[in-house]
JSON list of C-alpha atoms in Angstrom, two decimals:
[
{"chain": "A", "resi": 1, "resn": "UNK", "atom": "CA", "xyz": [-17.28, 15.61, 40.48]},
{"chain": "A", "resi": 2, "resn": "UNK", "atom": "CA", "xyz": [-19.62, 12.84, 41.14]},
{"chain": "A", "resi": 3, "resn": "UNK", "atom": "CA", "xyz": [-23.70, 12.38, 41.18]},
{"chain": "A", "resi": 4, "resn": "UNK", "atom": "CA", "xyz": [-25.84, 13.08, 44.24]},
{"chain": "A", "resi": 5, "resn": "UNK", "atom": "CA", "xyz": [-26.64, 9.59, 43.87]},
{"chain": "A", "resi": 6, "resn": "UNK", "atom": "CA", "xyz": [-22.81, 8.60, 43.66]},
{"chain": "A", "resi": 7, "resn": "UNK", "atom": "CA", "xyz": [-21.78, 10.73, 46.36]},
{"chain": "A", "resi": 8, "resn": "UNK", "atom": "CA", "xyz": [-24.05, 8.27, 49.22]},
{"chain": "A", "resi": 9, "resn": "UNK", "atom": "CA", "xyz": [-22.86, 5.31, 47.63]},
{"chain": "A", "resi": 10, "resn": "UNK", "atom": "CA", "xyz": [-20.87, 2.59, 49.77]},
{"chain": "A", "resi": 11, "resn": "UNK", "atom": "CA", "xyz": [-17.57, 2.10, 48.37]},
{"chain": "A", "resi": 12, "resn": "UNK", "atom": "CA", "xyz": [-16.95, -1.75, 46.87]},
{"chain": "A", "resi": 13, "resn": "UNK", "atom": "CA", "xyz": [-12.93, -2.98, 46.31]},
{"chain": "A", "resi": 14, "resn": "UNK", "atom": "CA", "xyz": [-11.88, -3.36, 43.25]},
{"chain": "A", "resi": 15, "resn": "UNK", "atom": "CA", "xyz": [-10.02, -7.05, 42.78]},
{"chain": "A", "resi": 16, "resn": "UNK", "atom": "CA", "xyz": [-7.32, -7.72, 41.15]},
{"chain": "A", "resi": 17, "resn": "UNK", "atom": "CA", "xyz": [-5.82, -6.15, 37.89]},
{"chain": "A", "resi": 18, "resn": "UNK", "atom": "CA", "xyz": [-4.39, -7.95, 34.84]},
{"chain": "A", "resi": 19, "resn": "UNK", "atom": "CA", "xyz": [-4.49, -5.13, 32.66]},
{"chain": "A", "resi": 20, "resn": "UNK", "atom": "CA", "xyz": [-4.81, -5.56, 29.18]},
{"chain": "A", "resi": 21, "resn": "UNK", "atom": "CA", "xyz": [-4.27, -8.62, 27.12]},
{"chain": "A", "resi": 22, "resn": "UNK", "atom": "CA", "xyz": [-0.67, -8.94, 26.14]},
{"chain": "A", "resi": 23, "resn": "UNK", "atom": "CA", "xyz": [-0.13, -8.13, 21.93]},
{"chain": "A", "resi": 24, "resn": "UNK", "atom": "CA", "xyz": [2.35, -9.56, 19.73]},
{"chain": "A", "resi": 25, "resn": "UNK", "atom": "CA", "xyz": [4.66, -6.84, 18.15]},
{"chain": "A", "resi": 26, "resn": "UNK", "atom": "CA", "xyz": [8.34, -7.07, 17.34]},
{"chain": "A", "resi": 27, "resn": "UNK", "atom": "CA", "xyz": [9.02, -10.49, 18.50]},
{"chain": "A", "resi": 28, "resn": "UNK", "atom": "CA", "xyz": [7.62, -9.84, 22.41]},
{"chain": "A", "resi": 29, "resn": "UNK", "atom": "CA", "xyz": [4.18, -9.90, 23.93]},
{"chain": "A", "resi": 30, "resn": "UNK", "atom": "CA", "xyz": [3.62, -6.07, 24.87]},
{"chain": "A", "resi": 31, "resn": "UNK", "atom": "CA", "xyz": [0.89, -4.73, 27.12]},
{"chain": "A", "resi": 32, "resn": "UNK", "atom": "CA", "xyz": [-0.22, -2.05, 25.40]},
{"chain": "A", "resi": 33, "resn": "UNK", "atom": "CA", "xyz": [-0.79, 0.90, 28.38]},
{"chain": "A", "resi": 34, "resn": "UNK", "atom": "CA", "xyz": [0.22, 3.94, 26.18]},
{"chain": "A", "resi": 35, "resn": "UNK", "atom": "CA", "xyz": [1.38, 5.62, 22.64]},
{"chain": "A", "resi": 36, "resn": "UNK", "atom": "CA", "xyz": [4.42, 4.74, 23.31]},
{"chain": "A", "resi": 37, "resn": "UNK", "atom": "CA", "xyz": [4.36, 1.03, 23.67]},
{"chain": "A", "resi": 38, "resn": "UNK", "atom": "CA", "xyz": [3.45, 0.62, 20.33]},
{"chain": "A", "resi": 39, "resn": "UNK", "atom": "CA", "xyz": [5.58, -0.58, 17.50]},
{"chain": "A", "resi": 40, "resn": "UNK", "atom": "CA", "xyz": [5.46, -2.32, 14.42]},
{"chain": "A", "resi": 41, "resn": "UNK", "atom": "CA", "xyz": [5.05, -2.35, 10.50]},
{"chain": "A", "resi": 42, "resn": "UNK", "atom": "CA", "xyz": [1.62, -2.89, 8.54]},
{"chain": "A", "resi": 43, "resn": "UNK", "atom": "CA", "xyz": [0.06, -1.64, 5.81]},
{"chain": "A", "resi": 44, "resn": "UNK", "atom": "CA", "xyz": [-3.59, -0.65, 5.16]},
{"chain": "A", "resi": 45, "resn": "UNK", "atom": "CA", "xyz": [-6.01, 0.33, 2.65]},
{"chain": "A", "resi": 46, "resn": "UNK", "atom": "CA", "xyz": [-8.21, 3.41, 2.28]},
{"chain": "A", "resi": 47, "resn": "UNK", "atom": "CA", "xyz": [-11.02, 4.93, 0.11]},
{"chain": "A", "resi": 48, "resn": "UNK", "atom": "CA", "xyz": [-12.62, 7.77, -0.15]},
{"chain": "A", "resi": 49, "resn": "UNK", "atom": "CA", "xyz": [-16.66, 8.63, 0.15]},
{"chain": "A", "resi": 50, "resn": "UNK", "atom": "CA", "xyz": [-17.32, 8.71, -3.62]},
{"chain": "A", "resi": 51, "resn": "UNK", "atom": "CA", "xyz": [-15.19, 5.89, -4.16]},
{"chain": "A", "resi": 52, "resn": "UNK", "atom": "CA", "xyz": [-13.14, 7.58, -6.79]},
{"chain": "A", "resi": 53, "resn": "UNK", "atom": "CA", "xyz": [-9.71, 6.66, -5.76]},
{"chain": "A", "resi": 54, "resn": "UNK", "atom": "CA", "xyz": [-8.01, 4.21, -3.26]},
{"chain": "A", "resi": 55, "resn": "UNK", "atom": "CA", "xyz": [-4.81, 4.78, -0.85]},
{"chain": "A", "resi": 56, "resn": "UNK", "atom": "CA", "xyz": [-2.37, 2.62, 0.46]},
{"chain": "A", "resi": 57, "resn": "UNK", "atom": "CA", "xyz": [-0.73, 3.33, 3.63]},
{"chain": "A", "resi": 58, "resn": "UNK", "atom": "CA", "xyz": [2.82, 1.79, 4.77]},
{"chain": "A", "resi": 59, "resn": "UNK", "atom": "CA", "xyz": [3.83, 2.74, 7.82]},
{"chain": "A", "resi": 60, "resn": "UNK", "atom": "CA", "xyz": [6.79, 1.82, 10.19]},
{"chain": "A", "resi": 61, "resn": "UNK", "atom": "CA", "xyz": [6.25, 2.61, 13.96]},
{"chain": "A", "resi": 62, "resn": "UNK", "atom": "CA", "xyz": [8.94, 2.53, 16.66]},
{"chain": "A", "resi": 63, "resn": "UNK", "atom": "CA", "xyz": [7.68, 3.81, 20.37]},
{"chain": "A", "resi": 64, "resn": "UNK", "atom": "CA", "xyz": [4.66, 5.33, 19.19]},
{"chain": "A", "resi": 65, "resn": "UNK", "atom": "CA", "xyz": [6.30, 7.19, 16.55]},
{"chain": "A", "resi": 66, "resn": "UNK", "atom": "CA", "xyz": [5.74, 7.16, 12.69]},
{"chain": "A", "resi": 67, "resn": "UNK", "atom": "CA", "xyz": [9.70, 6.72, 11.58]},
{"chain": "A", "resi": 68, "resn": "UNK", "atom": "CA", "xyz": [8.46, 5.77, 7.82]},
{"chain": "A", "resi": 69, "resn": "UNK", "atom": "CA", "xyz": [5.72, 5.79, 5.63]},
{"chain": "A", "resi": 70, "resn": "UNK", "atom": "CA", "xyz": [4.86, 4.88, 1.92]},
{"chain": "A", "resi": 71, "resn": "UNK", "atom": "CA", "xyz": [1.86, 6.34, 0.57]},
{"chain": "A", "resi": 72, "resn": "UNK", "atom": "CA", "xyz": [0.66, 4.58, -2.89]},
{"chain": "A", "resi": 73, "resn": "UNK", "atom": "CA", "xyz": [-2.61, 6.08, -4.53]},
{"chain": "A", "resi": 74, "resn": "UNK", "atom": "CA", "xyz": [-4.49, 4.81, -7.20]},
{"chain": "A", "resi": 75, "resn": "UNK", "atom": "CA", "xyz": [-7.56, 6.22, -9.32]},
{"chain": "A", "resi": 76, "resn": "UNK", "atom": "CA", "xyz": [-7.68, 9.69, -8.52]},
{"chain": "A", "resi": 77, "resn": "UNK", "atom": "CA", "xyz": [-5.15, 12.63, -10.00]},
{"chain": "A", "resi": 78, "resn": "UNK", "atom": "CA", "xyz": [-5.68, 15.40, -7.33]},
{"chain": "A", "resi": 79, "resn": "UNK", "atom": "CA", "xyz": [-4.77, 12.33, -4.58]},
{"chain": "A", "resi": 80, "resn": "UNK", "atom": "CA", "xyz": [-1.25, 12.09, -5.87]},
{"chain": "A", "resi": 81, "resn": "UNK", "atom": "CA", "xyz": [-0.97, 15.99, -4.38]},
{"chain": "A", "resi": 82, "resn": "UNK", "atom": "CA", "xyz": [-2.85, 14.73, -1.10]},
{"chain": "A", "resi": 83, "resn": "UNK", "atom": "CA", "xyz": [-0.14, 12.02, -0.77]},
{"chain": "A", "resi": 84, "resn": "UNK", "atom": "CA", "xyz": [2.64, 13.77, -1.58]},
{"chain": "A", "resi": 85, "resn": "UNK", "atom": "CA", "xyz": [1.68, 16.38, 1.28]},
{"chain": "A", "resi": 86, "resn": "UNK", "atom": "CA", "xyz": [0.74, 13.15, 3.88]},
{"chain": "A", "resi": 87, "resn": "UNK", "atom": "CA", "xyz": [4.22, 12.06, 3.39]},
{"chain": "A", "resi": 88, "resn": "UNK", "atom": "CA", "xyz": [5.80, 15.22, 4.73]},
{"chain": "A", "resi": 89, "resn": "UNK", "atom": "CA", "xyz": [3.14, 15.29, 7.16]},
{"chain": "A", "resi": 90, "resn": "UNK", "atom": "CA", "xyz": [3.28, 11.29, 8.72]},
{"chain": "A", "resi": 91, "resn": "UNK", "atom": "CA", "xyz": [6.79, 11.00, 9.57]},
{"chain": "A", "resi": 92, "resn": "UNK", "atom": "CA", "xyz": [7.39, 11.98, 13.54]},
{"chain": "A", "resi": 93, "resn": "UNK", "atom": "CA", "xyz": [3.59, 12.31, 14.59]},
{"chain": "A", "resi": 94, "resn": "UNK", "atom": "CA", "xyz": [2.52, 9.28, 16.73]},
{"chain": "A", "resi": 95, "resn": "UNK", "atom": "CA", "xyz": [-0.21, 7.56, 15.54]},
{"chain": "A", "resi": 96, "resn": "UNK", "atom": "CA", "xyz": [-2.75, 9.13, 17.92]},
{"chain": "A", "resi": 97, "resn": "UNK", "atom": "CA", "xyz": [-1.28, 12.37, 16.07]},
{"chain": "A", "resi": 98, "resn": "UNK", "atom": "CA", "xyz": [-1.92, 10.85, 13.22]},
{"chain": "A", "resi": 99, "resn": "UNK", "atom": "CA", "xyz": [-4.90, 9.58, 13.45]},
{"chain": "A", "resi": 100, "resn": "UNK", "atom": "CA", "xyz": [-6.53, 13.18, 14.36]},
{"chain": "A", "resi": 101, "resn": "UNK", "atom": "CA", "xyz": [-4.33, 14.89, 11.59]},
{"chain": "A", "resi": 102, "resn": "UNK", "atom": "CA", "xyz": [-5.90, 15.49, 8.52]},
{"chain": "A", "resi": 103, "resn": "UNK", "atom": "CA", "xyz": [-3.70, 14.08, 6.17]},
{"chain": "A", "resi": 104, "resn": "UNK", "atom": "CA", "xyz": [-5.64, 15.89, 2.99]},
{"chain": "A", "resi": 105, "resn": "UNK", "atom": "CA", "xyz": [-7.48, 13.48, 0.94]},
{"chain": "A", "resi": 106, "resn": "UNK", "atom": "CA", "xyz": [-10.75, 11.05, 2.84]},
{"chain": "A", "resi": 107, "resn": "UNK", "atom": "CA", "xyz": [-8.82, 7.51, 0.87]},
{"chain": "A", "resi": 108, "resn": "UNK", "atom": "CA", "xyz": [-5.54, 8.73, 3.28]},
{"chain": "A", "resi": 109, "resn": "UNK", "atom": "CA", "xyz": [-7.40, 9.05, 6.53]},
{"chain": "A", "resi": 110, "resn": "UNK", "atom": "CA", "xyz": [-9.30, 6.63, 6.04]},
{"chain": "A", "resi": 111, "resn": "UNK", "atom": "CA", "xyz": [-6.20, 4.56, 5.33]},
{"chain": "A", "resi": 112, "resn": "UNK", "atom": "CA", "xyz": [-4.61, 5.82, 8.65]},
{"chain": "A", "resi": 113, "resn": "UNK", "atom": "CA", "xyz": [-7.77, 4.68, 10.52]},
{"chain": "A", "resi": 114, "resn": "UNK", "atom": "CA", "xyz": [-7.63, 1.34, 9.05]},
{"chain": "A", "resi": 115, "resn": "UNK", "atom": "CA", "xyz": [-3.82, 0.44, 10.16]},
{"chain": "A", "resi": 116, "resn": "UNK", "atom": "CA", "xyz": [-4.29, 2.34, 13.25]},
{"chain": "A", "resi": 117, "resn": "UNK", "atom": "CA", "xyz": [-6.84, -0.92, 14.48]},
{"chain": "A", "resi": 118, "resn": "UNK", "atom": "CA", "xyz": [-4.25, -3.25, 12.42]},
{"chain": "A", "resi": 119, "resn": "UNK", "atom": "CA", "xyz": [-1.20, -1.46, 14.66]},
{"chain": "A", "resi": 120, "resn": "UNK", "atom": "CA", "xyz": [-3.39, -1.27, 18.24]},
{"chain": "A", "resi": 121, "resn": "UNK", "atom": "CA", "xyz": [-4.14, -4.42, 17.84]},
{"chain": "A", "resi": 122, "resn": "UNK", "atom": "CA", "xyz": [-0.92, -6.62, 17.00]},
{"chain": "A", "resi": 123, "resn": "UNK", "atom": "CA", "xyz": [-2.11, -7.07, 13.52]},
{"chain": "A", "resi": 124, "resn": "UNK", "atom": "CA", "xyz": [1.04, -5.95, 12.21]},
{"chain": "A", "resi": 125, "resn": "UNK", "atom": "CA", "xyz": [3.60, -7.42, 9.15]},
{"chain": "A", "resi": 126, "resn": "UNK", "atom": "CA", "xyz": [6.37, -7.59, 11.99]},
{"chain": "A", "resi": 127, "resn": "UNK", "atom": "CA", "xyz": [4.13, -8.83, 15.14]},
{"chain": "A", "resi": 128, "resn": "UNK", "atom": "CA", "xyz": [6.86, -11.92, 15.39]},
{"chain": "A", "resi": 129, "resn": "UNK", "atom": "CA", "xyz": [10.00, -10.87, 13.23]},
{"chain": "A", "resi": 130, "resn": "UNK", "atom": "CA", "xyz": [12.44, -9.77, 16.53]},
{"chain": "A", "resi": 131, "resn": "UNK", "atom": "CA", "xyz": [12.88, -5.70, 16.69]},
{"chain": "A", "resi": 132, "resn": "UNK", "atom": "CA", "xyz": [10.98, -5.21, 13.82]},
{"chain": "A", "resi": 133, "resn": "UNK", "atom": "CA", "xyz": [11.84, -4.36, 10.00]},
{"chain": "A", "resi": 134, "resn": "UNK", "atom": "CA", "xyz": [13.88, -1.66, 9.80]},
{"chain": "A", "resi": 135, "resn": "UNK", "atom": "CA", "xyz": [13.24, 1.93, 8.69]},
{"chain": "A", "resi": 136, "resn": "UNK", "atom": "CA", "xyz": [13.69, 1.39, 4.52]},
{"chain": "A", "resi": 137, "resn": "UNK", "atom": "CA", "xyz": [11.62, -1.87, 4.72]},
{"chain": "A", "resi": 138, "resn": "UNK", "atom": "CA", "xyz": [8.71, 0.05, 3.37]},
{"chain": "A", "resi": 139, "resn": "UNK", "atom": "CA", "xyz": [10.46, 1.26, 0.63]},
{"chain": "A", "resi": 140, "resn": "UNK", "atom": "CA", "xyz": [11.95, -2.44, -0.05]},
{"chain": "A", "resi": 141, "resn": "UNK", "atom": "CA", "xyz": [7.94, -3.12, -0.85]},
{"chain": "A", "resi": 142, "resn": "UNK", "atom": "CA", "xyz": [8.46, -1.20, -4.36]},
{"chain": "A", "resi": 143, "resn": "UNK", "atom": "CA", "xyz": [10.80, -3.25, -5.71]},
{"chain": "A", "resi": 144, "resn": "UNK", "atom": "CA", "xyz": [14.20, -2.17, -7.94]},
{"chain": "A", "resi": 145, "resn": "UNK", "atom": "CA", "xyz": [12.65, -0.10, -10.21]},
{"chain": "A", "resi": 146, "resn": "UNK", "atom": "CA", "xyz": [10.81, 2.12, -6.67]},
{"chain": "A", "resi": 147, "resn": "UNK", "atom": "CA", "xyz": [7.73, 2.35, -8.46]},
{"chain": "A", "resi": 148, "resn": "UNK", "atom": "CA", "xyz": [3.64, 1.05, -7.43]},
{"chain": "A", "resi": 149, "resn": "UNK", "atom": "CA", "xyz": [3.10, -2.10, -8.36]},
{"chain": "A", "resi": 150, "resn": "UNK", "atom": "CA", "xyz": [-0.29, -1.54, -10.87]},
{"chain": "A", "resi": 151, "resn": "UNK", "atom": "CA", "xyz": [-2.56, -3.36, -12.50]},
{"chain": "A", "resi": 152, "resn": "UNK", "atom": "CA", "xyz": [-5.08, -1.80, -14.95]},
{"chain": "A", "resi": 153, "resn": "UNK", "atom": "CA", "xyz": [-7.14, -4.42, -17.18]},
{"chain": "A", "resi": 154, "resn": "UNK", "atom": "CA", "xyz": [-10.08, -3.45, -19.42]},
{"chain": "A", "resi": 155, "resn": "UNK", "atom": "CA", "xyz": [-12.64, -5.26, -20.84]},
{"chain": "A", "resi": 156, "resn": "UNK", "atom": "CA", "xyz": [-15.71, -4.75, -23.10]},
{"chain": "A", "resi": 157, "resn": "UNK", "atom": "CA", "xyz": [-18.52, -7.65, -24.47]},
{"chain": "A", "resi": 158, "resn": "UNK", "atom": "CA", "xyz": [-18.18, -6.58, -28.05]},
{"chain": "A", "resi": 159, "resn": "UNK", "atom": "CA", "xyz": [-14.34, -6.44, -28.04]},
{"chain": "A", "resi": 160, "resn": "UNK", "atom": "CA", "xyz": [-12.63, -8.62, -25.30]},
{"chain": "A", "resi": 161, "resn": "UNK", "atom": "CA", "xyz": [-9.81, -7.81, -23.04]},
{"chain": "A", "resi": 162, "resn": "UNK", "atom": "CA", "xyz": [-7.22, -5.10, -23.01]},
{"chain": "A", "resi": 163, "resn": "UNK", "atom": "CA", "xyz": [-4.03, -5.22, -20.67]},
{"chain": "A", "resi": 164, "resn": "UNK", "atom": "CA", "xyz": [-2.46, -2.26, -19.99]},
{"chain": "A", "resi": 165, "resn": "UNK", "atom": "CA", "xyz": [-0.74, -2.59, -16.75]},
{"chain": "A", "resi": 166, "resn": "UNK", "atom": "CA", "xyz": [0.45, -5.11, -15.25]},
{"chain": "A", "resi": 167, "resn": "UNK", "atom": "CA", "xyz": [3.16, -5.30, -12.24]},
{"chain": "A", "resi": 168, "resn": "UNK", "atom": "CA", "xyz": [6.05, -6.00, -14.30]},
{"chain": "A", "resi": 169, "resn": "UNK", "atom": "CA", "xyz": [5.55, -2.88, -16.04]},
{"chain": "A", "resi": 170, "resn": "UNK", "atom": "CA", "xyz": [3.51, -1.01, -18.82]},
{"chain": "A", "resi": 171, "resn": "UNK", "atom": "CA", "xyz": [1.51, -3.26, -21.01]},
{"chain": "A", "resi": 172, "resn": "UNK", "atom": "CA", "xyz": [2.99, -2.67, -24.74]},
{"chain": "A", "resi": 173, "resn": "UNK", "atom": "CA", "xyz": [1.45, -5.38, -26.88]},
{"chain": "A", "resi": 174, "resn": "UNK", "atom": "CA", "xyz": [-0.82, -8.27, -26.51]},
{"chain": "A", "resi": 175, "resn": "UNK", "atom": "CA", "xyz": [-0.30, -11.47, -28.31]},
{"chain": "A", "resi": 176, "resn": "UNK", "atom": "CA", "xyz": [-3.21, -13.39, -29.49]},
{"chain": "A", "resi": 177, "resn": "UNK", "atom": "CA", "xyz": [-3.61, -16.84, -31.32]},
{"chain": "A", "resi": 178, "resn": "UNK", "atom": "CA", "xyz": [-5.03, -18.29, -34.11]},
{"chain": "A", "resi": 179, "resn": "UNK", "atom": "CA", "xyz": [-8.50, -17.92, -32.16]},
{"chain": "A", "resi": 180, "resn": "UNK", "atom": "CA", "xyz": [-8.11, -14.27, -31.12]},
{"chain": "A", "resi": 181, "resn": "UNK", "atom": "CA", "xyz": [-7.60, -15.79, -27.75]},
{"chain": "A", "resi": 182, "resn": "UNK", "atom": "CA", "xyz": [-4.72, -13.52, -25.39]},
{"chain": "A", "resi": 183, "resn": "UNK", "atom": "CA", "xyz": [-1.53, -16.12, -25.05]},
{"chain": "A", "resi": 184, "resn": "UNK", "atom": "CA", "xyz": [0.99, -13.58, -23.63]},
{"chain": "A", "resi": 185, "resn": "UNK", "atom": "CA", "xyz": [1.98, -9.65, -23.44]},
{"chain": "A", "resi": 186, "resn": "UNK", "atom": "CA", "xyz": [5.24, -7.92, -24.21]},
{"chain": "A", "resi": 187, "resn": "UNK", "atom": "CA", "xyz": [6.16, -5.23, -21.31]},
{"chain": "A", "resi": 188, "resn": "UNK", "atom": "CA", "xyz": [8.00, -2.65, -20.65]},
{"chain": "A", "resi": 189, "resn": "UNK", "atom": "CA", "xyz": [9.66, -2.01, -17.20]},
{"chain": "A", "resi": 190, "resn": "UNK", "atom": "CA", "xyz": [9.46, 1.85, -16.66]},
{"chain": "A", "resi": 191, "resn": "UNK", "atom": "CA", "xyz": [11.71, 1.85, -14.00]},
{"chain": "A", "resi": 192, "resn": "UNK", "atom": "CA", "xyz": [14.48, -0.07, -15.34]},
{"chain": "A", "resi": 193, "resn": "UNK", "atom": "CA", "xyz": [14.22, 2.18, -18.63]},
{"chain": "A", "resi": 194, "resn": "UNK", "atom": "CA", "xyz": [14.59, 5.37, -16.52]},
{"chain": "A", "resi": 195, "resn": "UNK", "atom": "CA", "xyz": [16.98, 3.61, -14.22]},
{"chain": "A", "resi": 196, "resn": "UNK", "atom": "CA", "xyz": [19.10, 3.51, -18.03]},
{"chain": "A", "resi": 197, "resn": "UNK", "atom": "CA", "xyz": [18.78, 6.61, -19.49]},
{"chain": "A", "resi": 198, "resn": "UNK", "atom": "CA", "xyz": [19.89, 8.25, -16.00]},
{"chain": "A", "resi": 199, "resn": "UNK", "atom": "CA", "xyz": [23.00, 6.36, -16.59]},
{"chain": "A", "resi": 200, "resn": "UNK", "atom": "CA", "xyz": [23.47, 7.45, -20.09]},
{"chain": "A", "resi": 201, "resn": "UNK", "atom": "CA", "xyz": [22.22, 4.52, -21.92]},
{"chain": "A", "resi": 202, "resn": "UNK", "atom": "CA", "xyz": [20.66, 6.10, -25.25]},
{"chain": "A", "resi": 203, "resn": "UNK", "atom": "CA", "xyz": [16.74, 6.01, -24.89]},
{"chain": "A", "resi": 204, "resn": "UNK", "atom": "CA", "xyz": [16.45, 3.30, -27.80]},
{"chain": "A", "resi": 205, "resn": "UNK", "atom": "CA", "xyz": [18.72, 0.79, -26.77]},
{"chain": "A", "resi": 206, "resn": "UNK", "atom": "CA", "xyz": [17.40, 1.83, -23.10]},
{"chain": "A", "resi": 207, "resn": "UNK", "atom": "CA", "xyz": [13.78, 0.90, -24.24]},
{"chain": "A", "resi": 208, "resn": "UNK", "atom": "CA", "xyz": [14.69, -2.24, -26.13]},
{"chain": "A", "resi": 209, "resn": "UNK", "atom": "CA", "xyz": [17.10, -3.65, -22.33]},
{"chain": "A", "resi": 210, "resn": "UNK", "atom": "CA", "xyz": [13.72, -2.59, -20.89]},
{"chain": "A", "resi": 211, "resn": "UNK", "atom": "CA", "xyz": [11.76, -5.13, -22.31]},
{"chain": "A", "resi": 212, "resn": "UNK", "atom": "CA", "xyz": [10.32, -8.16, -21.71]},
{"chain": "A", "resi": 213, "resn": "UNK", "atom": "CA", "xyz": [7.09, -10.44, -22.10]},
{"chain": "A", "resi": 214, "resn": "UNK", "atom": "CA", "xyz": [5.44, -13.34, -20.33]},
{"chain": "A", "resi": 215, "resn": "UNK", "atom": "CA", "xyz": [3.42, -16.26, -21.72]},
{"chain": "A", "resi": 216, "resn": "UNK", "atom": "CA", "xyz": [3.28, -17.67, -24.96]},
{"chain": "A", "resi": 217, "resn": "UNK", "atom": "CA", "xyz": [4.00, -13.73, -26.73]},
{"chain": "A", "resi": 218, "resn": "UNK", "atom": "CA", "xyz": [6.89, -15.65, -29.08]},
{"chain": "A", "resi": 219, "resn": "UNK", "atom": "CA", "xyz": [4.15, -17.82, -30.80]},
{"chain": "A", "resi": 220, "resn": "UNK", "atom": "CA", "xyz": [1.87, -15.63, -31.50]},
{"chain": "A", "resi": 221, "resn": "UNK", "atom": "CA", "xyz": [-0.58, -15.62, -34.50]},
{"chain": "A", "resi": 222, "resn": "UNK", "atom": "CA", "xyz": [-1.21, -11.56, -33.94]},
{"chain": "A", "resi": 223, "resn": "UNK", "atom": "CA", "xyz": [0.36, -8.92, -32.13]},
{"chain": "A", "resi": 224, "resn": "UNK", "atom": "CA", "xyz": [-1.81, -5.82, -31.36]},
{"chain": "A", "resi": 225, "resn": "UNK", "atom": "CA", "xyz": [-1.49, -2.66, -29.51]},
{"chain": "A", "resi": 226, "resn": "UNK", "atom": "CA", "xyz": [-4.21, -2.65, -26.44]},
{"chain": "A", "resi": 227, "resn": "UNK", "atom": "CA", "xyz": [-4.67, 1.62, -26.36]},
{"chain": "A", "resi": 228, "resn": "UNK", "atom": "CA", "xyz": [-4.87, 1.46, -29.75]},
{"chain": "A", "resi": 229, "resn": "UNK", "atom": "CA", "xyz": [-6.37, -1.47, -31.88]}
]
């Protein structure tokens, strides 16, 4: 249905027709004309409107369709529900699906949004890596032990730094020197303690294989607990 004004309009020919600007994805240059041409593996970041917790989003995309996605949260206990719901929900939708789905919690939708533009727009991990990653490369982003990789420092004027997490594992004890000054942490990787005790290693000698510590922890002048001292 057109205008009045349309309607007695003399009719102009269009030239010609590119169409759109090729993207990179998967090794090729694809124009982009529908769901379906679109393919590839990003991740994204999401928050919520109070800013009380963060998301992020790894997805895999083959034809249009979500074949895999990670969902990491960080901040916020009632997300951890949201995600574990958004990863029944993700896998098989397209991302126009997905995209108009609510996936539960503002930090996950807001995540989808973000690698929506990242995927739409050849901003992806695998725009020149030929075919793609394959479905499992998400989970590959984990590492052995399949768990986030977390950091959570704190710090106060009056008492200094406190390391509790750090991406080899949980934070155990801080070393200090002479000077009170941090020169290395002892660690303890959670997932290759589990990863033990599921074998049948006894929980003590599971802990003490679990181990570890970076920096200068050997020489130091004073060990201390960081939750605790």
């Amino acid at each position: 249905m057109n205008t009045h004004e349309v309607d007695h309009m003399c009719c102009v020919k269009k030239g010609c027709n590119h169409g759109p600007a090729p993207i990179p994805q998967e090794g090729k240059w694809t124009q982009a004309k529908e769901v379906k041409d679109i393919s590839g593996l990003t991740h994204g970041v999401g928050w919520c409107a109070p800013q009380q917790g963060a998301c992020k989003l790894t997805l895999n995309v083959k034809n249009g369709i979500i074949e895999e996605a990670l969902v990491e949260t960080l901040g916020c206990s009632g997300m951890t529900h949201s995600a574990a719901m958004a990863a029944e929900i993700l896998p098989g939708k397209t991302i126009l699906e997905a995209l108009n789905t609510d996936l539960v919690c503002d930090a996950i939708n807001t995540a989808m949004r973000e690698l929506f533009l990242q995927i739409v727009y050849g901003r992806s991990q695998s725009a020149f890596s030929e075919d793609g990653l394959p479905i499992g490369a998400g989970l590959e982003d984990l590492g052995k032990g399949l768990r986030s990789q977390v950091g959570t420092m704190y710090g106060t004027k009056q008492k200094g730094a406190r390391y509790l997490e750090m991406a080899e594992g949980y934070v155990n004890r801080i070393g200090l020197d002479e000077n009170n000054e941090i020169i290395g942490y002892e660690f303890v990787s959670l997932g290759k303690f589990m990863d033990a005790v599921k074998k049948g290693v006894d929980a003590n000698e599971a802990l003490a294989k679990a181990k570890g510590s970076y920096g200068r922890f050997a020489e130091a002048a004073k060990i201390m607990d960081p939750r605790h001292e």
